[in-house]
Amino acid sequence: MLIIPVKEGENIDRALKRYKRKFDRTKTMRQLRGRKQFTKPSVAKRAQRIKASYVQRLRTQEELG
């Protein structure tokens, strides 16, 4: 449960913006969407390897010029 203390005289829009930012940082929606359907461990590992190779390729290209 997220608790956002609202200061006296603070605009409600600003407090709502802080709430949304804090909610995004907790990655709650990402977890809910991930639980919606089951992903086999082998498929998850394969996706993780593909992502790692992509990131590595980007870093080597950046180093080379």
Coordinates of N, CA and C in Angstrom, one line a residue:
M1 N 0.8 -1.2 0.0 CA 0.0 0.0 0.0 C 0.9 1.2 0.0
L2 N 0.6 2.1 -0.9 CA 1.4 3.4 -1.0 C 0.8 4.5 -0.2
I3 N 1.6 5.1 0.5 CA 1.2 6.3 1.4 C 1.9 7.5 0.9
I4 N 1.1 8.5 0.5 CA 1.6 9.8 0.0 C 1.2 10.8 1.0
P5 N 2.1 11.4 1.8 CA 1.7 12.4 2.8 C 1.5 13.7 2.0
V6 N 0.3 14.3 2.1 CA -0.1 15.6 1.5 C 0.2 16.7 2.5
K7 N 1.0 17.6 2.1 CA 1.4 18.8 2.9 C 0.2 19.8 2.9
E8 N 0.1 20.5 4.0 CA -1.0 21.5 4.1 C -0.8 22.6 3.0
G9 N -1.8 22.8 2.3 CA -1.8 23.9 1.3 C -1.2 23.4 -0.1
E10 N -0.9 22.1 -0.1 CA -0.3 21.5 -1.4 C -1.4 21.2 -2.4
N11 N -1.1 21.5 -3.6 CA -2.1 21.3 -4.7 C -2.3 19.8 -4.8
I12 N -3.6 19.4 -5.0 CA -3.9 17.9 -5.1 C -3.4 17.3 -6.4
D13 N -3.2 18.1 -7.4 CA -2.6 17.6 -8.7 C -1.2 17.2 -8.5
R14 N -0.5 18.0 -7.7 CA 0.9 17.7 -7.4 C 1.1 16.4 -6.6
A15 N 0.2 16.2 -5.6 CA 0.2 15.0 -4.8 C -0.2 13.8 -5.7
L16 N -1.1 14.0 -6.6 CA -1.5 12.9 -7.5 C -0.3 12.5 -8.4
K17 N 0.4 13.5 -8.8 CA 1.6 13.3 -9.7 C 2.6 12.5 -8.9
R18 N 2.9 12.8 -7.6 CA 3.8 12.1 -6.8 C 3.4 10.7 -6.6
Y19 N 2.1 10.5 -6.4 CA 1.5 9.1 -6.3 C 1.8 8.3 -7.5
K20 N 1.5 8.9 -8.7 CA 1.7 8.1 -9.9 C 3.1 7.8 -10.1
R21 N 4.0 8.7 -9.8 CA 5.5 8.4 -10.0 C 5.9 7.3 -9.0
K22 N 5.4 7.3 -7.8 CA 5.8 6.3 -6.8 C 5.2 5.0 -7.3
F23 N 4.0 5.0 -7.8 CA 3.4 3.7 -8.3 C 4.1 3.1 -9.4
D24 N 4.6 4.0 -10.4 CA 5.4 3.5 -11.5 C 6.7 2.8 -11.0
R25 N 7.3 3.4 -10.0 CA 8.6 2.9 -9.5 C 8.5 1.6 -8.8
T26 N 7.3 1.3 -8.3 CA 7.1 0.0 -7.6 C 6.9 -1.2 -8.6
K27 N 6.7 -0.9 -9.9 CA 6.5 -1.8 -10.9 C 5.3 -2.8 -10.7
T28 N 4.3 -2.3 -10.0 CA 3.1 -3.1 -9.7 C 2.4 -3.6 -11.0
M29 N 2.2 -2.7 -11.9 CA 1.5 -3.0 -13.1 C 2.3 -4.1 -13.9
R30 N 3.6 -3.9 -14.0 CA 4.4 -4.9 -14.7 C 4.3 -6.3 -14.1
Q31 N 4.2 -6.4 -12.8 CA 4.0 -7.7 -12.1 C 2.6 -8.2 -12.4
L32 N 1.6 -7.4 -12.4 CA 0.3 -7.9 -12.6 C 0.1 -8.4 -14.1
R33 N 0.7 -7.7 -15.0 CA 0.7 -8.2 -16.4 C 1.5 -9.4 -16.6
G34 N 2.6 -9.6 -15.8 CA 3.4 -10.8 -15.9 C 2.7 -12.0 -15.4
R35 N 1.9 -11.8 -14.4 CA 1.1 -12.9 -13.8 C -0.1 -13.3 -14.6
K36 N -0.5 -12.5 -15.5 CA -1.7 -12.7 -16.3 C -1.5 -14.0 -17.1
Q37 N -0.3 -14.3 -17.7 CA -0.1 -15.5 -18.4 C 1.2 -16.1 -18.0
F38 N 1.2 -17.4 -18.0 CA 2.4 -18.2 -17.6 C 3.5 -18.2 -18.7
T39 N 4.7 -18.0 -18.3 CA 5.8 -18.1 -19.3 C 6.7 -19.2 -18.8
K40 N 7.0 -20.1 -19.7 CA 7.9 -21.2 -19.3 C 9.3 -20.7 -19.0
P41 N 9.9 -21.3 -18.0 CA 11.3 -20.8 -17.6 C 12.3 -20.8 -18.8
S42 N 12.2 -21.8 -19.7 CA 13.1 -21.9 -20.8 C 12.9 -20.7 -21.7
V43 N 11.6 -20.3 -21.9 CA 11.3 -19.2 -22.8 C 11.8 -17.9 -22.2
A44 N 11.6 -17.8 -20.9 CA 12.1 -16.6 -20.2 C 13.6 -16.5 -20.2
K45 N 14.3 -17.6 -20.0 CA 15.8 -17.6 -20.1 C 16.3 -17.2 -21.5
R46 N 15.6 -17.7 -22.5 CA 15.9 -17.4 -23.9 C 15.8 -15.9 -24.2
A47 N 14.7 -15.4 -23.7 CA 14.4 -13.9 -23.9 C 15.5 -13.1 -23.2
Q48 N 15.9 -13.6 -22.0 CA 16.9 -12.8 -21.3 C 18.2 -12.9 -22.0
R49 N 18.6 -14.1 -22.6 CA 19.8 -14.2 -23.3 C 19.8 -13.3 -24.6
I50 N 18.7 -13.3 -25.3 CA 18.6 -12.4 -26.5 C 18.7 -10.9 -26.1
K51 N 18.1 -10.5 -25.0 CA 18.2 -9.1 -24.6 C 19.7 -8.8 -24.2
A52 N 20.3 -9.8 -23.5 CA 21.7 -9.5 -23.1 C 22.6 -9.4 -24.3
S53 N 22.4 -10.2 -25.3 CA 23.3 -10.2 -26.5 C 23.0 -8.8 -27.2
Y54 N 21.8 -8.4 -27.2 CA 21.5 -7.1 -27.9 C 22.2 -6.0 -27.2
V55 N 22.1 -6.0 -25.9 CA 22.7 -4.9 -25.1 C 24.2 -4.9 -25.3
Q56 N 24.8 -6.1 -25.3 CA 26.2 -6.3 -25.5 C 26.7 -5.8 -26.8
R57 N 25.9 -6.1 -27.9 CA 26.2 -5.6 -29.2 C 26.1 -4.1 -29.3
L58 N 25.2 -3.4 -28.6 CA 25.1 -2.0 -28.6 C 26.3 -1.4 -27.9
R59 N 26.7 -2.0 -26.8 CA 27.9 -1.5 -26.1 C 29.2 -1.6 -26.9
T60 N 29.3 -2.7 -27.6 CA 30.6 -2.9 -28.4 C 30.6 -1.9 -29.5
Q61 N 29.4 -1.6 -30.1 CA 29.3 -0.6 -31.2 C 29.6 0.7 -30.7
E62 N 29.2 1.0 -29.5 CA 29.5 2.3 -28.9 C 30.9 2.5 -28.6
E63 N 31.6 1.5 -28.2 CA 33.0 1.5 -27.9 C 33.9 1.7 -29.2
L64 N 33.4 1.0 -30.3 CA 34.2 1.1 -31.5 C 34.0 2.4 -32.2
G65 N 32.9 3.1 -32.0 CA 32.8 4.4 -32.6 C 31.5 4.6 -33.1

